[in-house]
Short mmCIF file of C-alpha atoms in Angstrom, two decimals:
data_model
loop_
_atom_site.label_atom_id
_atom_site.label_comp_id
_atom_site.label_asym_id
_atom_site.label_seq_id
_atom_site.Cartn_x
_atom_site.Cartn_y
_atom_site.Cartn_z
CA ALA F 1 33.79 -10.72 47.57
CA VAL F 2 32.04 -11.82 44.43
CA ARG F 3 30.92 -9.19 41.98
CA GLY F 4 27.93 -10.04 39.82
CA THR F 5 27.96 -9.29 36.11
CA ARG F 6 25.09 -8.59 33.79
CA ALA F 7 25.14 -10.40 30.46
CA ARG F 8 24.04 -8.36 27.48
CA VAL F 9 22.38 -10.27 24.68
CA LEU F 10 22.21 -8.54 21.31
CA VAL F 11 19.47 -9.42 18.87
CA ASN F 12 20.11 -8.15 15.36
CA ASP F 13 17.30 -9.96 13.56
CA ARG F 14 15.97 -8.26 10.46
CA VAL F 15 12.82 -8.85 8.43
CA ASP F 16 12.38 -7.36 4.96
CA VAL F 17 8.83 -7.58 3.58
CA GLU F 18 7.63 -6.57 0.14
CA THR F 19 4.04 -7.07 -1.04
CA LYS F 20 2.13 -6.17 -4.20
CA SER F 21 -1.52 -6.79 -4.89
CA ALA F 22 -4.39 -5.87 -7.18
CA PHE F 23 -8.08 -6.69 -6.97
CA LEU F 24 -11.27 -6.39 -9.01
CA HIS F 25 -14.81 -6.58 -7.64
CA GLY F 26 -18.18 -6.16 -9.34
CA VAL F 27 -21.91 -6.51 -8.67
CA TYR F 28 -24.42 -7.04 -11.47
CA HIS F 29 -28.18 -6.71 -10.92
CA LEU F 30 -29.91 -9.20 -13.17
CA THR F 31 -33.31 -8.01 -11.90
CA ASP F 32 -34.50 -5.67 -9.17
CA GLN F 33 -34.51 -8.68 -6.83
CA PHE F 34 -31.58 -10.82 -7.99
CA SER F 35 -27.91 -9.79 -8.12
CA VAL F 36 -24.63 -11.61 -8.59
CA THR F 37 -21.17 -10.72 -7.30
CA ALA F 38 -17.74 -11.70 -8.54
CA GLY F 39 -14.22 -10.68 -7.67
CA ALA F 40 -10.58 -11.68 -7.82
CA ARG F 41 -7.39 -10.64 -6.05
CA TYR F 42 -3.79 -11.16 -7.10
CA SER F 43 -1.07 -10.90 -4.47
CA ASP F 44 2.68 -11.29 -4.63
CA GLY F 45 4.91 -11.17 -1.59
CA GLU F 46 8.41 -11.81 -0.34
CA LYS F 47 9.62 -12.03 3.25
CA ILE F 48 13.35 -12.29 3.97
CA TYR F 49 14.37 -13.16 7.53
CA SER F 50 17.89 -12.65 8.86
CA PHE F 51 18.68 -14.35 12.18
CA ASP F 52 21.58 -12.88 14.15
CA HIS F 53 21.98 -13.43 17.91
CA PRO F 54 25.67 -12.65 18.60
CA GLY F 55 27.19 -14.94 21.19
CA LEU F 56 24.32 -17.42 20.92
CA LEU F 57 23.49 -18.36 17.35
CA GLN F 58 24.31 -16.60 14.09
CA ILE F 59 23.00 -17.79 10.72
CA PRO F 60 24.91 -15.98 7.96
CA THR F 61 22.48 -16.58 5.09
CA PRO F 62 19.06 -14.83 5.16
CA PHE F 63 16.13 -17.11 4.55
CA PRO F 64 13.31 -16.13 2.13
CA ALA F 65 9.64 -17.02 1.96
CA THR F 66 7.91 -16.02 -1.28
CA SER F 67 4.38 -16.41 -2.59
CA SER F 68 2.19 -15.55 -5.56
CA ASN F 69 -1.55 -16.24 -5.33
CA VAL F 70 -4.85 -15.53 -7.03
CA ASP F 71 -7.98 -15.71 -4.86
CA TRP F 72 -11.55 -15.36 -6.10
CA LEU F 73 -15.09 -14.81 -4.89
CA VAL F 74 -18.52 -15.45 -6.41
CA GLY F 75 -21.85 -14.79 -4.76
CA ALA F 76 -25.53 -14.13 -5.28
CA ALA F 77 -28.32 -12.38 -3.40
CA PHE F 78 -32.09 -12.57 -3.81
CA LYS F 79 -34.52 -10.09 -2.22
CA PHE F 80 -37.90 -11.67 -1.53
CA THR F 81 -39.04 -8.28 -0.28
CA ASP F 82 -37.33 -5.03 0.69
CA ASP F 83 -37.04 -6.49 4.19
CA LEU F 84 -35.95 -10.08 3.53
CA MET F 85 -32.87 -11.22 1.60
CA LEU F 86 -31.19 -14.57 1.01
CA TYR F 87 -27.48 -14.53 0.12
CA THR F 88 -24.75 -17.04 -0.62
CA ARG F 89 -21.11 -16.90 -1.60
CA VAL F 90 -18.04 -19.02 -2.23
CA ALA F 91 -14.52 -17.64 -1.87
CA THR F 92 -10.93 -18.75 -1.58
CA GLY F 93 -8.42 -17.29 0.86
CA THR F 94 -4.68 -17.40 1.40
CA ARG F 95 -2.45 -16.57 4.33
CA PRO F 96 1.08 -15.90 3.04
CA PRO F 97 3.96 -18.23 3.95
CA GLY F 98 6.51 -17.24 6.56
CA VAL F 99 9.76 -18.17 8.23
CA PHE F 100 10.16 -20.08 11.48
CA ALA F 101 12.13 -17.53 13.47
CA ARG F 102 13.06 -19.45 16.65
CA PRO F 103 15.79 -21.85 15.54
CA VAL F 104 18.00 -23.66 18.04
CA THR F 105 20.63 -24.62 15.46
CA ILE F 106 21.68 -23.40 12.04
CA ASN F 107 19.67 -26.21 10.41
CA GLN F 108 16.32 -25.03 11.74
CA LEU F 109 15.78 -21.66 10.05
CA SER F 110 13.21 -22.60 7.41
CA ALA F 111 10.12 -21.39 5.57
CA PHE F 112 6.62 -22.75 6.06
CA ASP F 113 3.90 -22.94 3.43
CA ALA F 114 0.93 -20.67 2.86
CA GLU F 115 -2.39 -21.39 4.53
CA LYS F 116 -5.23 -21.93 2.01
CA LEU F 117 -8.96 -22.50 2.24
CA THR F 118 -12.23 -22.38 0.33
CA SER F 119 -15.13 -20.93 2.29
CA TYR F 120 -18.87 -21.32 1.71
CA GLU F 121 -21.57 -19.18 3.30
CA VAL F 122 -25.35 -18.90 3.11
CA GLY F 123 -27.63 -16.73 5.20
CA PHE F 124 -30.70 -14.54 5.68
CA LYS F 125 -30.94 -10.83 6.46
CA SER F 126 -34.30 -9.48 7.58
CA THR F 127 -35.97 -6.34 8.91
CA MET F 128 -39.42 -6.63 10.46
CA LEU F 129 -42.01 -4.84 12.60
CA ASN F 130 -41.49 -1.42 11.03
CA ASN F 131 -37.68 -1.62 11.42
CA ARG F 132 -37.94 -2.48 15.12
CA LEU F 133 -36.49 -6.00 14.67
CA ARG F 134 -33.44 -6.80 12.56
CA THR F 135 -32.11 -10.35 12.31
CA ASN F 136 -29.12 -11.80 10.46
CA ILE F 137 -28.34 -15.51 10.51
CA GLY F 138 -25.68 -17.33 8.54
CA TYR F 139 -24.07 -20.73 8.14
CA TYR F 140 -20.44 -21.05 7.05
CA TYR F 141 -18.23 -23.94 6.04
CA SER F 142 -14.47 -23.55 5.59
CA ASP F 143 -12.51 -26.26 3.82
CA TYR F 144 -8.79 -25.93 4.58
CA SER F 145 -6.59 -27.68 2.07
CA ASP F 146 -3.64 -26.28 4.03
CA ARG F 147 -4.01 -25.06 7.62
CA LEU F 148 -1.03 -24.08 9.75
CA SER F 149 -0.25 -26.54 12.52
CA GLY F 150 2.59 -26.76 15.00
CA ASN F 151 5.33 -29.15 13.93
CA ASN F 152 7.31 -29.59 17.12
CA GLY F 153 9.93 -32.29 17.21
CA PHE F 154 13.63 -32.99 17.65
CA GLU F 155 16.87 -32.56 15.72
CA CYS F 156 19.29 -35.45 16.08
CA LEU F 157 22.77 -34.11 16.85
CA GLY F 158 24.40 -37.34 15.71
CA GLU F 159 22.75 -37.26 12.29
CA ALA F 160 24.61 -35.94 9.27
CA ALA F 161 23.12 -33.07 7.25
CA PRO F 162 20.57 -32.64 5.82
CA LYS F 163 18.73 -33.11 9.09
CA THR F 164 15.30 -34.72 9.40
CA ARG F 165 12.84 -33.59 12.08
CA ARG F 166 11.83 -36.48 14.38
CA LEU F 167 8.62 -36.62 16.40
CA THR F 168 10.38 -38.02 19.50
CA ALA F 169 13.94 -37.92 20.81
CA ALA F 170 13.91 -41.74 21.00
CA GLU F 171 13.95 -41.87 17.19
CA CYS F 172 17.42 -40.31 17.06
CA PRO F 173 20.62 -42.32 16.69
CA PRO F 174 23.28 -42.05 19.42
CA GLY F 175 24.56 -38.51 19.90
CA GLY F 176 21.68 -36.73 21.63
CA SER F 177 19.04 -34.32 20.38
CA VAL F 178 17.70 -30.78 20.71
CA THR F 179 14.17 -29.45 20.24
CA TRP F 180 13.10 -28.40 16.76
CA GLY F 181 9.97 -26.27 16.47
CA GLY F 182 8.23 -25.19 13.32
CA TYR F 183 5.02 -25.20 11.34
CA THR F 184 3.48 -27.34 8.64
CA THR F 185 0.15 -27.36 6.82
CA THR F 186 -2.52 -30.04 7.17
CA PRO F 187 -6.13 -30.38 5.96
CA ALA F 188 -9.04 -29.43 8.22
CA LYS F 189 -12.72 -28.43 8.22
CA LEU F 190 -14.46 -25.66 10.14
CA GLN F 191 -18.20 -25.02 10.17
CA GLY F 192 -20.59 -23.02 12.26
CA VAL F 193 -23.52 -20.63 12.55
CA GLU F 194 -23.72 -16.94 13.48
CA LEU F 195 -26.72 -14.96 14.72
CA GLU F 196 -27.24 -11.21 15.13
CA VAL F 197 -30.46 -9.74 16.53
CA THR F 198 -31.22 -6.09 17.26
CA ALA F 199 -34.63 -5.11 18.66
CA GLU F 200 -36.34 -1.89 19.69
CA PRO F 201 -39.55 -3.19 21.30
CA ILE F 202 -40.54 0.30 22.52
CA ASP F 203 -39.17 3.76 21.84
CA ASP F 204 -35.73 4.38 23.42
CA LEU F 205 -35.23 0.76 24.50
CA LEU F 206 -32.58 -1.08 22.48
CA VAL F 207 -31.73 -4.77 22.94
CA ASN F 208 -29.11 -6.78 21.05
CA LEU F 209 -28.00 -10.41 20.95
CA ASN F 210 -25.01 -11.88 19.08
CA GLY F 211 -23.93 -15.48 19.09
CA GLY F 212 -21.78 -17.94 17.25
CA TYR F 213 -21.06 -21.66 17.33
CA ASN F 214 -18.21 -23.37 15.47
CA ASP F 215 -17.01 -26.93 15.11
CA TYR F 216 -13.43 -27.67 14.05
CA GLU F 217 -12.35 -31.04 12.68
CA SER F 218 -8.82 -32.03 11.75
CA GLU F 219 -8.49 -34.42 8.84
CA VAL F 220 -5.21 -35.83 10.14
CA GLU F 221 -5.90 -39.34 11.43
CA THR F 222 -2.51 -40.37 12.85
CA VAL F 223 -2.18 -39.84 16.60
CA GLY F 224 0.78 -37.60 17.39
CA ALA F 225 1.24 -36.37 13.82
CA PRO F 226 1.27 -32.60 13.17
CA GLY F 227 -2.28 -31.29 12.90
CA TYR F 228 -3.89 -34.23 14.71
CA LEU F 229 -6.26 -33.16 17.49
CA PHE F 230 -6.77 -35.68 20.27
CA SER F 231 -10.35 -35.94 21.53
CA GLY F 232 -11.19 -33.28 24.12
CA ASN F 233 -8.81 -30.62 22.79
CA LEU F 234 -10.14 -27.44 21.20
CA VAL F 235 -8.40 -25.08 18.81
CA GLN F 236 -10.81 -22.31 19.90
CA PRO F 237 -13.93 -21.97 22.07
CA ARG F 238 -16.98 -23.51 20.41
CA THR F 239 -19.45 -20.87 21.57
CA ASN F 240 -19.24 -17.09 21.87
CA MET F 241 -22.20 -14.92 22.85
CA SER F 242 -22.94 -11.36 23.86
CA ALA F 243 -26.11 -9.55 24.84
CA GLY F 244 -26.89 -6.01 25.86
CA ALA F 245 -29.69 -3.61 26.66
CA GLN F 246 -29.92 0.15 27.02
CA TYR F 247 -32.68 2.65 27.68
CA ARG F 248 -32.53 6.35 26.88
CA ILE F 249 -34.13 8.59 29.51
CA ARG F 250 -35.06 11.99 28.11
CA PHE F 251 -35.28 15.11 30.27
CA VAL F 252 -34.95 18.86 29.87
CA ALA F 253 -31.16 19.01 30.23
CA GLY F 254 -30.41 16.12 27.87
CA ASN F 255 -30.43 12.33 27.68
CA LEU F 256 -29.25 9.79 30.22
CA THR F 257 -28.64 6.28 28.82
CA PRO F 258 -27.79 3.39 31.17
CA ARG F 259 -26.57 0.19 29.48
CA ILE F 260 -25.55 -3.29 30.59
CA ASP F 261 -23.68 -5.91 28.53
CA TRP F 262 -22.92 -9.59 29.02
CA GLN F 263 -20.16 -11.50 27.23
CA TYR F 264 -19.84 -15.27 27.28
CA GLN F 265 -17.19 -17.68 26.03
CA SER F 266 -17.28 -21.46 26.35
CA LYS F 267 -14.36 -23.52 27.62
CA GLN F 268 -10.87 -23.46 26.09
CA THR F 269 -8.02 -25.94 26.21
CA PHE F 270 -4.26 -25.26 26.11
CA SER F 271 -2.60 -28.67 26.16
CA GLY F 272 1.05 -28.83 25.10
CA THR F 273 0.45 -32.42 23.95
CA ALA F 274 -2.84 -31.92 22.08
CA THR F 275 -1.75 -34.23 19.27
CA ARG F 276 -1.19 -37.18 21.62
CA THR F 277 -3.34 -36.92 24.76
CA ALA F 278 -6.58 -35.50 26.11
CA PRO F 279 -6.20 -32.23 28.04
CA LEU F 280 -5.48 -32.42 31.76
CA PRO F 281 -7.65 -30.43 34.18
CA ALA F 282 -4.85 -27.84 34.40
CA ASP F 283 -5.05 -27.42 30.61
CA ILE F 284 -8.70 -26.36 30.66
CA ILE F 285 -10.14 -22.89 31.18
CA GLY F 286 -13.84 -23.21 31.89
CA SER F 287 -16.61 -21.16 30.35
CA THR F 288 -16.82 -17.54 31.47
CA GLY F 289 -19.58 -14.91 31.50
CA VAL F 290 -18.74 -11.30 32.35
CA PHE F 291 -20.98 -8.25 32.85
CA ASN F 292 -20.02 -4.69 31.93
CA ALA F 293 -22.04 -1.53 32.59
CA ARG F 294 -22.09 2.01 31.27
CA ILE F 295 -24.09 5.19 31.77
CA THR F 296 -23.89 8.00 29.23
CA TYR F 297 -25.08 11.60 29.42
CA ASP F 298 -25.58 13.89 26.38
CA SER F 299 -26.66 17.49 26.85
CA THR F 300 -29.58 18.88 24.87
CA ASP F 301 -27.40 21.40 23.02
CA GLY F 302 -24.85 18.71 22.06
CA LYS F 303 -21.95 20.54 23.73
CA TRP F 304 -21.41 18.27 26.74
CA SER F 305 -21.21 14.51 27.06
CA SER F 306 -19.89 12.19 29.73
CA ASN F 307 -19.48 8.47 30.07
CA LEU F 308 -18.98 6.27 33.15
CA ALA F 309 -18.03 2.69 32.30
CA ILE F 310 -17.45 -0.27 34.63
CA THR F 311 -15.87 -3.42 33.22
CA ASN F 312 -15.99 -6.85 34.89
CA LEU F 313 -18.84 -5.62 37.04
CA SER F 314 -18.80 -8.58 39.45
CA ASP F 315 -14.98 -8.42 39.80
CA LYS F 316 -14.67 -12.01 38.57
CA PHE F 317 -11.23 -13.65 38.76
CA TYR F 318 -10.52 -15.80 35.71
CA ARG F 319 -7.91 -16.70 33.10
CA TYR F 320 -8.55 -16.11 29.45
CA ALA F 321 -5.37 -17.64 28.01
CA GLN F 322 -2.38 -19.72 29.06
CA PHE F 323 0.74 -21.35 27.65
CA ASN F 324 1.93 -24.85 28.51
CA GLY F 325 4.47 -25.44 25.77
CA SER F 326 7.73 -24.44 27.42
CA GLY F 327 8.19 -27.79 29.16
CA PHE F 328 9.16 -26.00 32.39
CA ALA F 329 6.11 -24.10 33.60
CA THR F 330 2.55 -23.08 32.81
CA THR F 331 1.96 -19.37 32.36
CA GLY F 332 -1.44 -17.74 32.20
CA VAL F 333 -3.03 -14.40 31.40
CA ILE F 334 -5.37 -13.16 34.12
CA ALA F 335 -8.30 -11.00 33.09
CA PRO F 336 -8.33 -7.44 34.48
CA PRO F 337 -10.31 -6.92 37.70
CA ARG F 338 -13.23 -4.51 37.98
CA GLN F 339 -12.19 -1.21 36.40
CA TYR F 340 -13.80 2.23 36.22
CA LEU F 341 -13.48 4.76 33.42
CA LEU F 342 -14.92 8.27 33.51
CA SER F 343 -14.69 10.55 30.50
CA VAL F 344 -16.07 14.05 29.95
CA ARG F 345 -16.19 15.79 26.60
CA ARG F 346 -16.88 19.42 25.65
CA ASN F 347 -17.68 20.34 22.06
CA PHE F 348 -16.66 23.93 21.30
CA GLY F 349 -18.16 23.84 17.81
CA GLY F 350 -21.68 24.69 16.85
CA GLY F 351 -24.52 23.14 18.82
#
């Protein structure tokens, strides 16, 4: 007889994080119509990562990632009327550095740099038709001097320390290789438009529409290099939209409000070789539109309320994310099927 044994893997990783920050923000009204905004933020942080997987890989020396940054914002707004405003702003932003926490060998525990950008935005905000129509539209442009990108490669086992990450295993001298993941920062641009519309064409009828379109462009021009994006690959869906409508029905015992919503997302890609090749059909998740519905009841005295919600009304089967980077299999996340939620609330306070 053969008795099976269960291996127990201990993970004693530890992360110590310390952050300090201070910020200042002010608005000055030059006239009743024109105002300017300025602000600054100082942040200081330290992250210390200790990697300890007994029996697999132990790295005795903790690895730190530290940062100290000052970000700023300036903006202006002009009111043509009480119902129409033009605004603009410029700001910098920073995402703190970190530590690559999935090393295969002792040489691979390392820090990666902070992500940094300068963003520009201009837009209109308006209210019209006696507050029955509200519209916001904006254009944004984000200039990444440093954007995090995957830096997957190989460590050459036959190479003396300090090791150098190679893009392909074929670049290694005799002795074999192991995978070496990580992150680096590369320049990129992101621009797009956003739209928000809320309308009440008649009493008790409310309609809303939200939409956004973005275009991402990597500034890395070498095929296969970290940060390069081969034609056809997307870092995120280009278009997101949602729309909804509800109508409140008034009667003696309270209000009954049915509502329907629609959410749309354009296609996504999840290629494990996005820096070198166009996505395969299996790497693409097509565009998806999903309906949700809800009906709400509120009693006249405010003591009772109930809500019946139905998500994924048409019971659509679709994926909304997947992972192809293991080299062994493709895994995906399936959206939940049609679901029902009923809630009832009783308020025992004053009516």
